[in-house]
Amino acid sequence: MIKNKTLKTYIGFSKNIQMMVISEALGALAFGIFFFLHTLYFNNIGLPTEEIGLIFSIGSFFSIIVFFMGPFIKVFGRKNILATGSLLIAMGIIICAFTSNFYFLLFSQICINTGNTFIQVTELQLLYSYTTEEKECCAYSYKFSVNFIATAIGTLIGGNLNKIGIFKSFGYVHFFMISAGLLIITFFMRWFLLPKDKREKHDEKAMRKSIGNAVKFLKEDKKVRVFAIFLFLMSLGFGAVGPFNNLVLQKYFSYENSTISIFVFISTVFSMIGLLVMPMIAEKISRNAFDGTLFLIAIATCFILVLPLNRFSFATVLLIRNIFTLLIVSSIDESMMSHMELDFRDVFAGLKLLVNGLSMALGNFIGGFILNNFGYRVNYCYGGIILTILIVLFYFKLKVFFVNKKYVKKCCCHMNRHHVPIRRQQN
């Protein structure tokens, strides 16, 4: 009965919500294809892992522009910035498809990360503006479910389409152009079919005030400082491991792209199931016990990956590790946001993206350097050490902030509301 009511709610959403979700599906399909093949393409053209890490690192650094975007969102409009994000990523993918030059690949990554930031900072608020406050969580769940499914399908397409007769000649360039084409369609749909949102004149004082508020927020609120430190360390660890998982499977264990795509698909499906049942499990055993269990399993799997394992054992343990690290990110992110006062959530969201951008940049560089000079086992050992530091910080510093009152909105979606990081932070 509840599922039927939820489905009716999905179908009954306005044309604008449906357009957002349809374009989200196209964009997620493109991301599923491209991001699955991205690192594998770098390896295929002979790019050293240290240079791969540097490209990801500098690209991630450009995510800090989110810290300065607040006033410009009102000037240019959320819809325009959201649509432009898809176009920037498409441009980055096209550049990537036709070059093996380090500097062009770096510029491509900057375009991709900048476009990704444009999307992250605008899409949820725009989605929520098309519905009522009571249905925001349902609109989010609708979008999130479609995103996961389309990303998983895109991954399978990227790894297996060239196994079908008429597509056997397809290589990386063909797949990248398909991704870019889907994103260009997404751009046109969002630019022309979504309604215009209100815009304001440029105000330098507003920009300085926005930045000043974020800095003041960080200085004066101990909870926010602890959250920021925790997020920094978490992204520092995941940034050094996640982007290189597919490369490790291909380079060190000789898995083909089609097999890796099935591996990623299974990981995505089980992660989605985990995210859906997570609130029920956490409610039964307590959130802190649940988070602690996630950390312990993730730590154990990281250190097991350091051992000399055969191909099947390594892939199985890596699959478990990927699922549980994604659940950690989701659970901690949801807990932080739900314990943040409603009036400060926009500021905290911008601060969070800034911290993640800086730490992912550093983590990507560290991961590429380690993989190039010491081998993949040290990457997972490093990841396990960071997770160990995080669980200590969680129990001694972080969990005290999770025992106070949650600040949540009323939801009429008949679903458990939880906050999931949408865009492609690789774990």
XYZ file of C-alpha atoms in Angstrom:
427
model
C 0.000 0.000 0.000
C 2.781 2.386 0.965
C 4.675 1.537 -2.218
C 1.559 2.235 -4.292
C 1.103 5.605 -2.599
C 4.750 6.443 -3.213
C 4.450 5.450 -6.888
C 1.336 7.600 -7.227
C 3.254 10.488 -5.685
C 6.053 10.020 -8.228
C 3.629 9.905 -11.163
C 1.674 12.861 -9.811
C 4.642 15.222 -9.678
C 4.534 18.341 -11.840
C 5.886 18.506 -15.400
C 8.945 20.378 -14.120
C 9.836 17.592 -11.679
C 9.349 14.966 -14.391
C 11.572 16.955 -16.751
C 14.268 17.219 -14.073
C 14.155 13.467 -13.468
C 14.133 12.523 -17.177
C 17.132 14.771 -17.815
C 18.729 13.331 -14.660
C 18.355 9.844 -16.132
C 20.089 10.893 -19.368
C 22.885 12.612 -17.452
C 23.356 9.656 -15.096
C 23.459 7.265 -18.065
C 26.217 9.421 -19.576
C 28.107 9.516 -16.281
C 27.785 5.750 -15.883
C 29.436 5.198 -19.267
C 32.124 7.856 -18.975
C 33.237 7.551 -15.362
C 33.474 3.777 -15.645
C 35.849 4.079 -18.620
C 37.666 7.272 -17.608
C 40.562 5.829 -15.586
C 40.760 2.761 -17.838
C 41.189 5.084 -20.829
C 44.083 6.848 -19.115
C 45.745 3.478 -18.564
C 45.046 2.448 -22.173
C 46.884 5.483 -23.589
C 49.867 4.764 -21.331
C 49.470 7.600 -18.839
C 51.527 6.934 -15.657
C 49.419 6.488 -12.514
C 51.154 9.445 -10.879
C 49.996 11.691 -13.740
C 46.484 10.212 -13.489
C 46.436 11.140 -9.808
C 47.704 14.642 -10.605
C 44.970 15.181 -13.227
C 42.275 14.088 -10.773
C 43.896 16.158 -8.031
C 44.029 19.460 -9.920
C 40.555 18.815 -11.330
C 39.155 18.248 -7.832
C 40.811 21.443 -6.627
C 38.598 23.441 -8.977
C 35.583 22.254 -6.974
C 36.405 25.015 -4.482
C 34.677 27.504 -6.798
C 31.477 26.417 -5.049
C 32.606 28.526 -2.085
C 32.226 31.671 -4.187
C 29.131 30.742 -6.181
C 26.341 31.682 -3.747
C 25.684 35.252 -4.977
C 26.267 34.298 -8.631
C 23.507 31.677 -8.439
C 21.019 34.473 -7.831
C 22.528 36.578 -10.639
C 22.601 33.931 -13.384
C 19.795 31.678 -12.135
C 19.941 28.090 -10.868
C 18.476 26.632 -14.055
C 21.081 28.282 -16.290
C 23.977 27.223 -14.065
C 22.624 23.657 -13.849
C 22.275 23.374 -17.638
C 25.700 24.949 -18.209
C 27.200 22.307 -15.906
C 26.061 19.533 -18.263
C 27.492 21.403 -21.262
C 30.858 21.940 -19.540
C 31.141 18.242 -18.709
C 30.243 17.310 -22.306
C 32.976 19.651 -23.549
C 35.475 18.075 -21.141
C 34.571 14.575 -22.322
C 34.962 15.527 -26.004
C 38.417 16.995 -25.320
C 39.366 13.854 -23.386
C 38.243 11.615 -26.261
C 40.555 13.152 -28.857
C 43.811 13.705 -27.001
C 46.489 11.891 -25.061
C 48.375 15.075 -24.164
C 48.695 15.572 -20.402
C 47.822 19.274 -20.468
C 44.742 18.827 -22.649
C 43.603 15.967 -20.419
C 44.133 18.234 -17.416
C 42.034 20.974 -19.018
C 39.391 18.348 -19.797
C 39.289 17.303 -16.137
C 38.987 20.923 -14.990
C 35.954 21.340 -17.285
C 34.413 18.135 -15.936
C 34.931 19.032 -12.278
C 33.730 22.607 -12.764
C 30.600 21.378 -14.543
C 30.043 18.795 -11.836
C 30.263 21.546 -9.207
C 27.716 23.648 -11.108
C 25.325 20.702 -10.993
C 25.906 19.828 -7.340
C 25.341 23.344 -6.086
C 22.069 23.938 -7.977
C 20.139 20.756 -8.748
C 18.599 19.932 -5.372
C 17.435 23.461 -4.596
C 15.975 23.727 -8.108
C 14.250 20.359 -7.714
C 12.781 21.437 -4.371
C 11.535 24.710 -5.865
C 9.203 22.715 -8.126
C 7.367 21.006 -5.259
C 6.020 21.627 -1.747
C 8.111 21.360 1.416
C 6.253 18.202 2.497
C 7.115 16.453 -0.779
C 10.782 17.507 -0.979
C 12.030 14.210 0.440
C 9.911 12.252 -2.033
C 11.193 14.301 -4.964
C 14.720 13.635 -3.718
C 14.085 9.883 -3.386
C 12.573 9.834 -6.894
C 15.602 11.570 -8.383
C 18.082 9.495 -6.365
C 16.501 6.166 -7.417
C 16.473 7.108 -11.108
C 20.071 8.326 -10.836
C 21.272 5.037 -9.355
C 19.461 2.877 -11.911
C 20.628 4.940 -14.904
C 24.223 5.036 -13.631
C 24.239 1.249 -13.223
C 22.862 0.753 -16.746
C 25.441 3.198 -18.124
C 28.216 1.193 -16.491
C 26.987 -2.008 -18.151
C 26.758 -0.250 -21.523
C 30.297 1.098 -21.173
C 31.689 -2.347 -20.446
C 29.622 -4.568 -22.723
C 28.113 -2.720 -25.704
C 31.106 -3.515 -27.914
C 30.496 -7.228 -27.277
C 27.387 -6.998 -29.485
C 27.963 -7.617 -33.211
C 27.178 -4.238 -34.770
C 29.022 -2.381 -32.000
C 32.221 -4.476 -31.999
C 34.238 -1.671 -33.560
C 33.365 0.688 -30.690
C 36.313 1.991 -28.694
C 36.804 4.585 -25.977
C 36.217 7.501 -28.376
C 32.813 6.146 -29.441
C 31.682 5.646 -25.853
C 32.911 9.088 -24.830
C 31.021 10.687 -27.720
C 27.841 8.846 -26.692
C 28.285 10.253 -23.174
C 28.898 13.760 -24.492
C 25.855 13.505 -26.778
C 23.603 12.473 -23.889
C 24.874 15.399 -21.812
C 24.281 17.855 -24.664
C 20.679 16.591 -24.887
C 20.453 17.047 -21.098
C 21.684 20.619 -21.518
C 19.022 21.465 -24.124
C 16.245 19.844 -22.082
C 17.137 21.797 -18.964
C 17.869 25.086 -20.729
C 14.725 25.196 -22.882
C 12.144 23.033 -21.088
C 12.564 24.086 -17.461
C 10.989 27.395 -16.375
C 13.083 30.486 -15.747
C 13.886 31.143 -12.108
C 14.180 34.529 -10.456
C 17.458 36.391 -10.907
C 18.950 39.342 -9.104
C 21.489 42.006 -10.024
C 25.134 41.401 -9.192
C 25.989 42.646 -5.716
C 29.635 42.578 -4.590
C 28.567 43.205 -0.995
C 26.376 40.099 -1.124
C 29.307 38.011 -2.353
C 31.593 39.253 0.433
C 28.824 38.716 2.973
C 28.253 35.153 1.747
C 31.937 34.269 2.092
C 32.133 36.077 5.428
C 29.153 34.132 6.782
C 30.765 30.805 5.878
C 34.079 31.760 7.533
C 32.254 33.049 10.629
C 30.177 29.874 10.732
C 33.352 27.763 10.713
C 35.101 29.859 13.380
C 32.260 30.127 15.881
C 30.565 26.724 15.737
C 32.602 23.871 17.250
C 30.256 21.280 15.769
C 30.902 22.583 12.265
C 34.678 22.545 12.823
C 34.554 18.908 13.920
C 32.328 18.038 10.953
C 34.738 19.810 8.583
C 37.803 17.989 9.979
C 36.028 14.649 9.726
C 34.901 15.316 6.149
C 38.412 16.411 5.191
C 39.981 13.186 6.493
C 37.237 11.027 4.980
C 37.706 12.490 1.486
C 41.488 12.413 1.939
C 41.273 8.649 2.392
C 38.640 7.858 -0.202
C 40.224 10.170 -2.793
C 43.430 8.131 -2.666
C 41.672 4.803 -3.218
C 38.302 5.067 -4.997
C 39.332 6.590 -8.351
C 41.913 3.829 -8.866
C 39.812 0.714 -8.107
C 38.979 -0.076 -11.744
C 42.573 0.598 -12.766
C 43.844 -1.862 -10.133
C 41.452 -4.555 -11.363
C 42.596 -4.059 -14.961
C 46.319 -3.447 -14.487
C 47.175 -5.832 -11.659
C 44.546 -8.568 -12.053
C 43.987 -8.483 -15.839
C 40.211 -8.117 -15.688
C 38.544 -7.064 -18.954
C 36.376 -3.963 -19.146
C 33.197 -6.052 -19.474
C 33.976 -7.973 -16.285
C 34.838 -4.783 -14.401
C 31.563 -3.205 -15.561
C 29.598 -6.143 -14.126
C 31.590 -5.776 -10.905
C 30.710 -2.059 -10.706
C 27.069 -2.817 -11.573
C 26.793 -5.340 -8.723
C 28.450 -2.851 -6.374
C 25.970 -0.145 -7.416
C 22.913 -2.389 -7.001
C 23.931 -3.637 -3.555
C 24.844 -0.104 -2.501
C 21.375 1.070 -3.509
C 19.756 -1.755 -1.535
C 21.961 -0.880 1.429
C 20.953 2.777 1.270
C 17.270 1.836 1.209
C 17.431 -0.498 4.237
C 20.003 1.586 6.132
C 17.491 3.751 8.057
C 15.579 0.687 9.327
C 18.722 -1.115 10.519
C 20.149 2.027 12.121
C 16.868 2.602 13.960
C 16.930 -0.906 15.431
C 20.541 -1.050 16.644
C 21.175 2.722 17.117
C 22.877 4.991 14.611
C 26.232 5.049 16.410
C 26.423 1.245 16.592
C 25.455 1.033 12.924
C 28.104 3.548 11.838
C 30.728 1.822 13.976
C 29.930 -1.514 12.314
C 30.264 0.045 8.861
C 33.656 1.462 9.789
C 34.941 -1.843 11.198
C 33.935 -3.801 8.081
C 35.466 -1.161 5.786
C 38.699 -1.129 7.825
C 38.926 -4.933 7.833
C 38.397 -5.190 4.069
C 41.009 -2.501 3.373
C 43.658 -4.402 5.317
C 42.619 -7.741 3.776
C 43.227 -6.187 0.335
C 46.858 -5.666 1.362
C 47.315 -9.458 1.509
C 48.398 -11.511 -1.547
C 44.967 -12.610 -2.813
C 43.937 -14.370 -6.003
C 41.818 -12.561 -8.616
C 38.439 -13.747 -7.387
C 39.155 -13.191 -3.683
C 40.510 -9.698 -4.308
C 37.491 -8.668 -6.396
C 35.070 -10.067 -3.795
C 36.707 -8.250 -0.879
C 36.956 -5.048 -2.944
C 33.237 -5.307 -3.731
C 32.414 -5.512 -0.009
C 34.767 -2.636 0.732
C 33.180 -0.412 -1.931
C 29.644 -1.049 -0.672
C 30.464 -0.317 2.955
C 32.511 2.796 2.252
C 29.614 4.226 0.235
C 27.278 3.451 3.137
C 29.667 5.235 5.517
C 29.699 8.344 3.334
C 25.910 8.311 3.091
C 25.268 7.642 6.777
C 27.700 10.260 8.102
C 26.537 12.801 5.536
C 22.888 12.252 6.482
C 23.655 12.470 10.205
C 25.592 15.707 9.816
C 22.912 17.341 7.693
C 20.012 16.224 9.892
C 21.751 17.605 13.005
C 22.373 20.948 11.322
C 19.886 23.744 11.995
C 17.670 24.338 8.959
C 18.750 27.973 8.593
C 22.421 26.986 8.267
C 22.133 24.025 5.901
C 22.844 25.976 2.718
C 25.988 27.481 4.258
C 27.085 24.079 5.559
C 26.443 22.444 2.165
C 28.736 24.984 0.481
C 31.381 24.548 3.178
C 31.152 20.780 2.814
C 31.747 20.947 -0.939
C 34.723 23.244 -0.365
C 36.308 20.885 2.177
C 35.637 17.846 -0.012
C 37.129 19.594 -3.046
C 40.379 20.411 -1.252
C 40.751 17.024 0.442
C 39.812 15.047 -2.685
C 42.436 17.015 -4.627
C 45.097 16.098 -2.086
C 43.822 12.515 -1.804
C 43.883 11.988 -5.589
C 47.484 13.180 -5.732
C 48.537 10.958 -2.822
C 46.746 7.960 -4.342
C 48.399 8.370 -7.739
C 51.827 8.837 -6.159
C 51.449 5.745 -3.959
C 50.153 3.553 -6.792
C 52.948 4.636 -9.126
C 55.780 4.235 -6.627
C 54.701 1.585 -4.112
C 51.902 -0.475 -5.672
C 48.193 -0.928 -5.001
C 48.614 -2.714 -1.646
C 49.943 0.466 -0.061
C 46.894 2.371 -1.372
C 44.548 0.080 0.531
C 46.806 0.089 3.585
C 46.684 3.900 3.512
C 42.884 3.748 3.189
C 42.666 1.400 6.174
C 44.835 3.700 8.310
C 42.695 6.748 7.463
C 39.525 4.793 8.302
C 41.051 3.738 11.632
C 41.765 7.389 12.466
C 38.200 8.247 11.452
C 36.560 5.654 13.707
C 38.586 6.948 16.674
C 37.578 10.518 15.819
C 33.982 9.365 15.369
C 33.687 7.820 18.844
C 35.644 10.454 20.744
C 34.649 13.663 18.941
C 31.843 13.254 16.424
C 29.128 11.072 17.916
C 28.502 13.497 20.797
C 26.896 15.833 18.244
C 24.578 13.058 17.019
C 22.743 12.583 20.326
C 21.008 15.942 20.239
C 17.733 16.790 18.522
C 17.591 16.274 14.777
C 16.380 19.146 12.626
C 14.177 17.471 10.042
C 11.310 18.559 7.849
C 7.955 16.837 7.783
C 7.806 14.329 4.936
C 4.657 12.932 3.328
C 6.394 10.573 0.923
C 5.807 7.338 2.875
C 9.524 6.611 2.614
C 12.433 6.842 4.995
C 14.200 10.100 4.274
C 17.946 9.988 4.054
C 20.577 12.172 2.507
C 22.803 10.620 -0.126
C 25.739 12.243 -1.861
C 24.683 12.380 -5.463
C 27.563 13.046 -7.676
C 30.130 10.626 -8.251
C 32.469 10.943 -5.377
C 34.297 7.740 -5.987
C 34.836 5.604 -2.963
